[in-house]
XYZ file of C-alpha atoms in Angstrom:
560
model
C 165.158 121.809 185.389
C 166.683 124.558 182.771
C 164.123 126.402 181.506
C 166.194 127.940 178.532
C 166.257 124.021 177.906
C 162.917 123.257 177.665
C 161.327 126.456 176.104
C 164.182 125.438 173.182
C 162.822 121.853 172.960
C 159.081 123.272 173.126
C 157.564 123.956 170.170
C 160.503 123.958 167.593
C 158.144 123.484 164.884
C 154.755 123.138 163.234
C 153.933 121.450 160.296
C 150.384 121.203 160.955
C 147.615 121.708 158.567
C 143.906 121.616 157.464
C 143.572 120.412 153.667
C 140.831 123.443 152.182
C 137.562 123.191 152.590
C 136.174 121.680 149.206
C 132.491 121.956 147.751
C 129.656 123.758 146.775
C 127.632 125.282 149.614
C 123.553 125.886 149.225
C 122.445 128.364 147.756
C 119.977 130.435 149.804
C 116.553 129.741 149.049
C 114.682 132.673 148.306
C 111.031 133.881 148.885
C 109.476 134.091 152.007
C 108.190 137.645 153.915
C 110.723 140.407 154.773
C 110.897 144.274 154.625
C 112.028 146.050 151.096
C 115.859 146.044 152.478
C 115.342 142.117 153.101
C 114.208 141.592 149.906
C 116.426 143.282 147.911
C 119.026 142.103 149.456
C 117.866 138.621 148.671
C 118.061 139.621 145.152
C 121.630 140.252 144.845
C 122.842 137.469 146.612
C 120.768 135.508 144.641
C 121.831 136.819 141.212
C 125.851 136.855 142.586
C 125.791 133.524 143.387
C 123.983 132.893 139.611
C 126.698 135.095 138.261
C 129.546 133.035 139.744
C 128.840 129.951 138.487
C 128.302 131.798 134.917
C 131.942 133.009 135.875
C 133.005 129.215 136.436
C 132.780 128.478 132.602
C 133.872 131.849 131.125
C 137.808 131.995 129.597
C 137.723 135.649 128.299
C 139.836 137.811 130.693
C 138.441 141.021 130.021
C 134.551 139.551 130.875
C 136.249 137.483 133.458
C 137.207 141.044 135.557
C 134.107 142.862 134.209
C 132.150 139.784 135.943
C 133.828 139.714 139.260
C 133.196 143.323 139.541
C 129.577 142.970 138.853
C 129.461 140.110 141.335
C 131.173 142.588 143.842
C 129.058 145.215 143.385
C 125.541 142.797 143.878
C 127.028 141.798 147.256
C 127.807 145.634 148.075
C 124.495 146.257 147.599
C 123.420 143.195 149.727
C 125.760 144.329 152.685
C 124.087 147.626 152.288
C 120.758 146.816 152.375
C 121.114 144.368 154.926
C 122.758 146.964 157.826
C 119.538 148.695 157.350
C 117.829 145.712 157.989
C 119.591 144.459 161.564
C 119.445 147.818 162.862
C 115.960 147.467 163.260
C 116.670 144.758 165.989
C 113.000 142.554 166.766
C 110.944 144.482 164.943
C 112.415 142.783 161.778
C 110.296 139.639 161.357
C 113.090 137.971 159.581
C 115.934 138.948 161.803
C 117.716 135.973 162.360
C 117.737 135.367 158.053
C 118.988 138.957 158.304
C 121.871 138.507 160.529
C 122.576 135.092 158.753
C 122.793 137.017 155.319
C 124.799 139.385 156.474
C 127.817 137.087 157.533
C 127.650 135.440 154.676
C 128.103 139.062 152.218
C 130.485 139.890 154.836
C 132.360 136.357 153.971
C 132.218 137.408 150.200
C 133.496 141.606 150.669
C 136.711 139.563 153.107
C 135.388 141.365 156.357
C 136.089 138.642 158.309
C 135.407 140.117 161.874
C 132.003 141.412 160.946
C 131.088 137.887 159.301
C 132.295 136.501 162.694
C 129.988 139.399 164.787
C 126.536 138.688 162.175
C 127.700 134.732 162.294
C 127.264 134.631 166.087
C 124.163 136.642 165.723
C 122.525 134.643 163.600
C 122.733 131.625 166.133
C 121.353 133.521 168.647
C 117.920 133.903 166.129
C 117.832 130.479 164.013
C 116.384 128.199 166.442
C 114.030 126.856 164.947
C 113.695 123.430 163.007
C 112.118 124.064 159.743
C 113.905 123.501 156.237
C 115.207 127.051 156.284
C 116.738 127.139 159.565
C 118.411 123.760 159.827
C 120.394 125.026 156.312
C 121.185 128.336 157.603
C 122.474 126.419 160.462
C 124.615 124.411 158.520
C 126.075 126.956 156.713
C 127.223 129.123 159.258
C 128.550 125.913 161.059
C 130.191 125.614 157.660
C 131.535 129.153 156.726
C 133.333 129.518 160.252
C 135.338 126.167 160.172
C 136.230 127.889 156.430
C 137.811 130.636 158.115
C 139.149 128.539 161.264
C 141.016 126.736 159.090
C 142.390 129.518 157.302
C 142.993 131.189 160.209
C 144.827 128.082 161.794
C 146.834 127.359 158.456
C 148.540 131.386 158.161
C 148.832 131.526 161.561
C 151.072 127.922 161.680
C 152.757 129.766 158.531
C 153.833 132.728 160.727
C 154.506 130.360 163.621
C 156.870 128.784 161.041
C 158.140 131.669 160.027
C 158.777 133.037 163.062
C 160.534 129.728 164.278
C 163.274 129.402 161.403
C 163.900 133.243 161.532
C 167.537 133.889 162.903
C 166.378 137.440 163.556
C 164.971 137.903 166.965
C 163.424 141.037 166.227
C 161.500 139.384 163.311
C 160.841 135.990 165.419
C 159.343 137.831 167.776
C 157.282 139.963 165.235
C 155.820 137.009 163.245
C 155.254 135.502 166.809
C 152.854 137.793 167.395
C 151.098 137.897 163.912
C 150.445 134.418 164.490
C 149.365 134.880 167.583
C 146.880 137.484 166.171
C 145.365 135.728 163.378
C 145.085 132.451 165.118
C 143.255 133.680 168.249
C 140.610 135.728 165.782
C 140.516 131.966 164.177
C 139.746 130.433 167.736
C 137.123 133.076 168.102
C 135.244 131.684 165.259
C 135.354 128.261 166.733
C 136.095 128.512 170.104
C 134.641 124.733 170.906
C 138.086 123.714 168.740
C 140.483 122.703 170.826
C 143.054 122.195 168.047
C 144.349 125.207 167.586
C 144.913 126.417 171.667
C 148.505 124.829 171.781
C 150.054 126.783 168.571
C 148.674 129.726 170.308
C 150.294 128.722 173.639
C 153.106 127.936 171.721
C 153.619 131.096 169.891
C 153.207 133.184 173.280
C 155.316 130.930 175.159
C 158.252 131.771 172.573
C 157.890 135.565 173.197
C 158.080 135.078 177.212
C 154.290 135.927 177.870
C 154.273 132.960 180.043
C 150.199 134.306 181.787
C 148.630 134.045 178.197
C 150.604 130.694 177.500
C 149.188 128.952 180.512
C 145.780 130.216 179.962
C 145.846 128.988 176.738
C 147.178 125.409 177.711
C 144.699 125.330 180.205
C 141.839 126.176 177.883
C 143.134 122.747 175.797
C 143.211 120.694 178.648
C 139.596 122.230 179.555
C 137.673 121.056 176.391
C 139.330 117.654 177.381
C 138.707 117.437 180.880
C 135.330 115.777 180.833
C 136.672 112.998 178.188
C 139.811 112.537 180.703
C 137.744 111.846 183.299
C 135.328 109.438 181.397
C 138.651 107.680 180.506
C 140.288 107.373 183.219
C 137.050 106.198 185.439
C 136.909 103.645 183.337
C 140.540 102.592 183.635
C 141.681 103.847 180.032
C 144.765 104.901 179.079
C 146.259 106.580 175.805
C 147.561 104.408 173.647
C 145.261 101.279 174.618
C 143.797 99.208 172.044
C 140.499 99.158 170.481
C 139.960 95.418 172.078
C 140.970 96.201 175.742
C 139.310 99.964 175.256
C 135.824 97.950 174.228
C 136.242 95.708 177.484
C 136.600 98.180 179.808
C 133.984 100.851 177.852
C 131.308 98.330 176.717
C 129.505 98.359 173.243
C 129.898 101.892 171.746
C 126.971 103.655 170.581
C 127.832 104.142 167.090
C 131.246 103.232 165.165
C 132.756 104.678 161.809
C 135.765 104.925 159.982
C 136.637 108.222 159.606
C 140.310 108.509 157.731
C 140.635 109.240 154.237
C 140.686 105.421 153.900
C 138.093 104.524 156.392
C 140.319 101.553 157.831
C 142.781 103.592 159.189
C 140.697 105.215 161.626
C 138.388 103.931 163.978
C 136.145 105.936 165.903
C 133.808 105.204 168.683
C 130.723 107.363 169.680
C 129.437 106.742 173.692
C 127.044 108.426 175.710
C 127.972 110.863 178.909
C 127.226 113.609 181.335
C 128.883 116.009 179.411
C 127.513 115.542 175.997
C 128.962 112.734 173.267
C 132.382 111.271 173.319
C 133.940 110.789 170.384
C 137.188 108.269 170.881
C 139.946 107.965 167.817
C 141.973 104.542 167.090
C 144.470 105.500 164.254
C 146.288 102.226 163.174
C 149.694 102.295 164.124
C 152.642 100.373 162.382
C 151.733 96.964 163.915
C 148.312 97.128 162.540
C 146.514 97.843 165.918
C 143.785 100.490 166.405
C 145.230 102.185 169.571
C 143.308 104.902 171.540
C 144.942 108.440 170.229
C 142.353 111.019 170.350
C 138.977 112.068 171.476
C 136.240 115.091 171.864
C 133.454 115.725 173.707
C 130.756 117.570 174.026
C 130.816 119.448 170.781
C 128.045 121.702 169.322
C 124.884 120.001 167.780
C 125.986 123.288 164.899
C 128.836 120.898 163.779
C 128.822 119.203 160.678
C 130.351 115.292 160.225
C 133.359 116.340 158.410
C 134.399 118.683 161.584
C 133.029 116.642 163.995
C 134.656 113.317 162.960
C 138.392 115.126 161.811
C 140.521 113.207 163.703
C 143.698 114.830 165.646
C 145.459 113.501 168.367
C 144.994 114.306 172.062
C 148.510 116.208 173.054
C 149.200 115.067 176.595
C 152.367 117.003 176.509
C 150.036 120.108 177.117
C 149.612 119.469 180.822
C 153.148 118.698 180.814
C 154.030 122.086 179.760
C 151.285 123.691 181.541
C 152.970 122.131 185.253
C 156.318 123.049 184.606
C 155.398 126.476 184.339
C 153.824 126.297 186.994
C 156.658 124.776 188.738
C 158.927 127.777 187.360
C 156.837 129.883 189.512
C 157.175 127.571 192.197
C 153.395 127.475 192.335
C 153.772 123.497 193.639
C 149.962 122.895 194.183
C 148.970 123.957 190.626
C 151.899 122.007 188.839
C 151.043 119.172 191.105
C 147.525 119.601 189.511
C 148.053 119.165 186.046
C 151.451 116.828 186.574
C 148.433 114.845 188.212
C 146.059 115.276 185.692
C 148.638 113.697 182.630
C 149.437 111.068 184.578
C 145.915 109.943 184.548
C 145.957 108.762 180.749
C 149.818 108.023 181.107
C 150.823 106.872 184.255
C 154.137 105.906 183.430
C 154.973 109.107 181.900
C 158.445 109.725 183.330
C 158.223 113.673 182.308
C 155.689 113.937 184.694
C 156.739 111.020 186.907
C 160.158 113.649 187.559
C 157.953 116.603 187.714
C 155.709 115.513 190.230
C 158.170 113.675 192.250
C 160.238 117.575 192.578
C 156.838 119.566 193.207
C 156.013 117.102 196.116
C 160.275 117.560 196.996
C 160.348 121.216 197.015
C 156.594 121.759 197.819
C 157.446 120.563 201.613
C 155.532 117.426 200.862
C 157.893 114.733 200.910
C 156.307 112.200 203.741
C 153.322 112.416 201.175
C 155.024 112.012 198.217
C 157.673 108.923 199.821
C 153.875 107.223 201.002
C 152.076 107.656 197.261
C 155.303 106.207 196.120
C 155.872 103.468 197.978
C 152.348 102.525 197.087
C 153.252 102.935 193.517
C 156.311 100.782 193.970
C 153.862 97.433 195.840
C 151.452 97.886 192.908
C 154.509 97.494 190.430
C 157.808 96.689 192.016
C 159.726 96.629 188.672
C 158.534 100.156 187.755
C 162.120 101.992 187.497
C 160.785 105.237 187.221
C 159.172 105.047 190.413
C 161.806 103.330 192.248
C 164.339 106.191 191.340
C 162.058 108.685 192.157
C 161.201 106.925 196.019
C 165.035 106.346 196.070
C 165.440 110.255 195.836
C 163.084 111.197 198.222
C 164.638 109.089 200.838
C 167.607 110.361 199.959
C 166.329 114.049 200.844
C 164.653 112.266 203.740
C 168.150 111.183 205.640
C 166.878 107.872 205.217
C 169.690 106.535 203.188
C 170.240 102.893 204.164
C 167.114 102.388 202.454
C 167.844 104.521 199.237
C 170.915 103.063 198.473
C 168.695 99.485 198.719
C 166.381 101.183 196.472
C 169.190 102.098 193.952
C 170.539 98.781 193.687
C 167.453 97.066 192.977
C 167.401 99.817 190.430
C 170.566 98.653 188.917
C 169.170 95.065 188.883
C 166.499 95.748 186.600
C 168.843 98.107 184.440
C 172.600 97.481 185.246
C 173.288 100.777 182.787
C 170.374 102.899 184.267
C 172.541 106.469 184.371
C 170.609 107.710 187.208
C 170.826 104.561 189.261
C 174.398 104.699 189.585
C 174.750 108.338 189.991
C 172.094 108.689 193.070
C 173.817 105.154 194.151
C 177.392 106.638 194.255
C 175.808 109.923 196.112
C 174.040 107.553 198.833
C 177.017 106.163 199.438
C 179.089 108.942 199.915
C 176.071 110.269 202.277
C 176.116 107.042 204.323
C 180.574 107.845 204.452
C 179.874 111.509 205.356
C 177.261 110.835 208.188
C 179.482 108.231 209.596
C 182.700 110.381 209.260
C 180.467 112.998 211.151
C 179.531 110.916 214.083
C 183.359 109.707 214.323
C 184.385 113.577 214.319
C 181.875 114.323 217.073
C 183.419 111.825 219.248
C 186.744 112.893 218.467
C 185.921 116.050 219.740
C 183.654 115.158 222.662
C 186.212 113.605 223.884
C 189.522 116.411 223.122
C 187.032 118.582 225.086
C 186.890 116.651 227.910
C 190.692 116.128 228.189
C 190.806 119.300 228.538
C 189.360 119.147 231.624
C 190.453 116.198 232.516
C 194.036 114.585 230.935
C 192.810 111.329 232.365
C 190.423 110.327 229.960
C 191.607 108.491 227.069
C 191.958 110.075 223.900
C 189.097 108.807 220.800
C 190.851 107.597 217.551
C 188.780 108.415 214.431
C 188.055 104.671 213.028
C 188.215 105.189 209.609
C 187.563 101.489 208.815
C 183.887 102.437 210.098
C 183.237 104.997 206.617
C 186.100 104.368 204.124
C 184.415 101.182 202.944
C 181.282 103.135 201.921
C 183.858 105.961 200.088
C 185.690 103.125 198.244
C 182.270 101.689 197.154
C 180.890 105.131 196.316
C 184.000 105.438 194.184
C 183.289 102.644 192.159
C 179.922 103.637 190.986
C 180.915 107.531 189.891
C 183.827 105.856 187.959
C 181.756 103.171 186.553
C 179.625 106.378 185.604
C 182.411 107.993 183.879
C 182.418 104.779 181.749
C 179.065 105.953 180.175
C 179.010 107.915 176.981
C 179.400 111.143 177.225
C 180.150 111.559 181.012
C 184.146 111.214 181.068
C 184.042 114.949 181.469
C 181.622 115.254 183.719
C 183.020 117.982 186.374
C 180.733 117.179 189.406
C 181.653 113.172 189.329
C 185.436 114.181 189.154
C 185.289 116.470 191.901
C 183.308 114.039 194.133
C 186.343 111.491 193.071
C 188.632 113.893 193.773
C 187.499 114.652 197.284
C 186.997 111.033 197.617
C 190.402 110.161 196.963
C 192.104 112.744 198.799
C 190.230 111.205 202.388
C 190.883 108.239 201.463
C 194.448 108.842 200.831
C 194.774 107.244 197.553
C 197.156 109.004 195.676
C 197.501 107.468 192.295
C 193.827 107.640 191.431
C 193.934 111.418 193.359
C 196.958 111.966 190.760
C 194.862 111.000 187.703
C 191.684 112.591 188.563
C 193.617 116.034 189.342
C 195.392 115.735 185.961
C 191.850 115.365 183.876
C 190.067 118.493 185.795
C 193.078 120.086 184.765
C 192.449 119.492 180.947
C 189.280 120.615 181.482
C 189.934 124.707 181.806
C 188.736 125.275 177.762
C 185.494 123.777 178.792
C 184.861 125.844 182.308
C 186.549 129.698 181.721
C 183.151 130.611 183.248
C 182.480 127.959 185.738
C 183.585 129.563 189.408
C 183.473 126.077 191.034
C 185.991 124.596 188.566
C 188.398 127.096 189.553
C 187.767 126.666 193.610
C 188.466 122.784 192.488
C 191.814 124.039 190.914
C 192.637 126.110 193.323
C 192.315 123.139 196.170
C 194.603 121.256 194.010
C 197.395 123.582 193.061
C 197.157 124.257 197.402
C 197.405 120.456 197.895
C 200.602 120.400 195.556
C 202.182 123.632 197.718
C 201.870 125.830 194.097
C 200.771 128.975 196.158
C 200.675 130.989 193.405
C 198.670 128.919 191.187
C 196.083 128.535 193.730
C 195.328 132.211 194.515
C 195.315 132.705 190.923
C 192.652 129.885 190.769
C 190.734 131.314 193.691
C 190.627 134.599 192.436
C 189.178 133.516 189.000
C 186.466 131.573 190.809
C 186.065 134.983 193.057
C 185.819 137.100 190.405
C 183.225 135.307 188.750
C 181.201 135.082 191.339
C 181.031 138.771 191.823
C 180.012 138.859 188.357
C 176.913 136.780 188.831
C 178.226 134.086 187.819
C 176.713 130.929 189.602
């Protein structure tokens, strides 16, 4: 797998975003006990909050700006009072009020990061469940998903930004704004899983690959216990409402939860880990399919946050495994290739990735037996078949790959992979034989050395050139698909097939279209030891040292 490849296909764009937050929140209620700080700082909000609704209805400019200031200045004198207040810790009978107050004057004077300190201080003190509390509560809850979604809207602005920016200094640059104001967003809600793969994302474009997977696997973490409650319950993505409901039983509560409540089903059940909300969208045929789900979110969140609907991304342990894989770290990629397999089994991303972390991970026998086991359960399942056919290929065992392949091509007669592997396996089955004949023919010039008696061994070429003839027709059949009439490795393999097999026409014609190729391969060392083999079949010397010394030079150059 390229990695250039897929970081370019990764994240090429975010158009993501939260619609503002709209409505009037409580006003505090005031009275109560509290120290003279307290109090006055109960005051001001009070009278600011008064002041901006008076502000609502006024149309002169000049006591527009004299009213905003006045409005400042009553919440400056709030956030003043109420330091003095929090710094005396437990002895202030009203500290959790205190703390609560002061997020929300820090909210008003834009100091986000100390509303987000007082915020979180607050929680820790408003436990209770009287009137006052459970509103205080709500508010916070209320005031941070605010400035979440803020936070998440610039920062997919930057991400955007950063994305259609030519520039790399600037990409790079606005990369890492977003990355800034998105993770102080995720701060404020850190239960939220939504905004995790933007910031993956965003550090996976500037090469911090240790942050990116963290992030990823912080997504996949909030998920994990819903995964599981899935997929114990034999439930994939993408199932429908009916079959969900058969498998799940009788939810616990049910709601539509889409702008027009029909277009969104969700389903509330019971587990270990807290709630699970599950998310049906309707899709273009009209069914409620299984899309996205939560769990185990704060008792702090209100409806609207708890019931926004956004779909599970499976591609996140997708992108989390190859990276893995990059690092050859086999075990982990196996892990979360694995883990999206369990909601999409026949995922053939993952499918491929798993089947090359079990290849180059040294576990092949166990990989060929979960296969195989894949392949009884559902013998038309393509995927699978190709991948079992490849790992007996690796295996040497390639009588039964090339069986594999063709009942491959059976099921898909233009299945690109199929008759690739199937031309290889055939050419592997011509080699090994050619290879046993050439062991005999030497066995036996060695012992005629010794002994001019024994008979000589004639190479039976009858015994492999069937299988080269047949391998043949497959890479030229292909060549016939769109796109691969260039396709350098296929013509050499043709070329080298034709040459044993002495059949010059067809060695004529394949020679002449590598030839045409040269525009298309000035940096390609193995095109030019290709040339070079040619021009030394035709007796052109020259040419092919020239050729060989391109393909030399290159290769000195780092050229692979």
């Amino acid at each position: 797998m390229n990695r250039s490849t897929l970081y370019q296909s990764l994240w090429r764009c975010i158009h993501t975003s939260l619609a503002a937050l709209s409505g009037v929140l409580l006003l505090h209620a005031c009275g109560g006990s509290g120290g003279a700080e307290l109090t006055t700082a109960r005051q001001a909000i009070n009278k600011a909050e008064n002041q901006k609704i008076t502000l609502s209805l006024q149309k002169d400019s000049a006591k527009i700006a004299k009213a905003k200031k006045d409005i400042a200045d009553l919440y400056k004198t709030a956030y003043t009072n109420l330091q003095v207040e929090v710094q005396k810790g437990s002895t202030s009978a009203n500290i959790g009020e205190a703390w609560f107050l002061l997020g929300k004057t820090s909210k008003e004077l834009d100091k986000p990061e100390e509303m987000k300190f007082a915020f979180k201080q607050a929680e820790q003190f408003i436990t209770g469940d009287d009137k006052n509390s459970k509103q205080w509560r709500s508010e916070i809850s209320s005031y941070l998903f605010e400035s979440w979604a803020n936070g998440f809207n610039k920062g997919v602005e930057l991400y955007n930004t950063a994305i259609g920016s030519e520039d790399e200094q600037v990409r790079t640059e606005k990369f890492k704004e977003a990355i800034a104001v998105l993770r102080s967003a995720a701060e404020m809600k850190p239960e939220n899983a939504d905004i995790y793969p933007v910031i993956a994302g965003a550090y996976q474009n500037i090469g911090d690959t240790a942050n990116a997977l963290a992030t990823y696997e912080r997504y996949i973490a909030l998920h994990q216990p819903a995964i599981n409650f899935l997929s114990s319950k034999g439930v994939l993505l993408s199932t429908e409402r009916s079959e969900a409901l058969s498998k799940l039983g009788t939810p616990q509560a049910t709601k539509g939860v889409a702008a027009m409540p029909d277009t969104v089903v969700m389903d509330k059940y019971p587990s270990s880990n807290g709630e699970v909300l599950l998310f049906y969208p309707k899709n273009k045929e009209d069914k409620f399919t299984l899309e996205g789900f939560k769990v185990g979110l704060p008792a702090s969140w209100a409806d609207y946050e708890r019931e926004r609907y956004v779909p599970f991304d499976n591609r996140i342990n997708y992108y989390t495994a190859i990276n893995y894989y990059f690092q050859k770290n086999y075990d982990k990629a196996l892990q979360y290739a694995d883990n999206g397999l369990l909601l999409q089994p026949s995922n053939e991303d993952l499918l491929n990735l798993q089947a090359a972390c079990y290849t180059e991970g040294g576990k092949l026998e166990q990989a060929m037996a979960a296969f195989k086991d894949r392949i009884t359960k559902n013998p038309n399942d393509k995927n699978s078949l190709l991948q079992y056919g490849s790992m007996l290929s690796n295996a040497g065992k390639i009588d039964e790959a090339i069986d594999i392949f063709k009942k491959v091509l059976a099921i898909d007669p233009k299945s690109e992979l199929a008759i690739f592997n199937l031309g290889a396996a055939l050419k592997n089955k011509a080699g090994a034989i050619q290879k046993e004949e050439q062991e005999k023919f030497d066995k036996a010039e060695a012992a005629r050395k010794k002994d001019k008696k024994v008979p000589q061994y004639v190479i039976d070429n009858s015994k492999y050139f069937p299988y080269l003839k047949e391998s043949a027709q497959y890479f030229e059949q292909y060549r016939k698909l769109p796109g691969k009439d260039r396709d350098l490795q296929v013509l050499s393999q043709l070329l080298n097939t034709y040459e044993v097999i002495d059949d010059k026409e067809n060695y004529r014609l394949i020679a002449g279209q590598i030839a045409s190729l040269e525009y298309a391969n000035e940096k390609n060392p193995a095109y030019y030891e290709t040339m070079g083999r040619i021009y030394a079949k035709q007796k052109r010397n020259d040419k092919a040292k020239e050729a060989f010394d391109k393909a030399d030079a290159l290769r000195k150059a780092g050229v692979k």
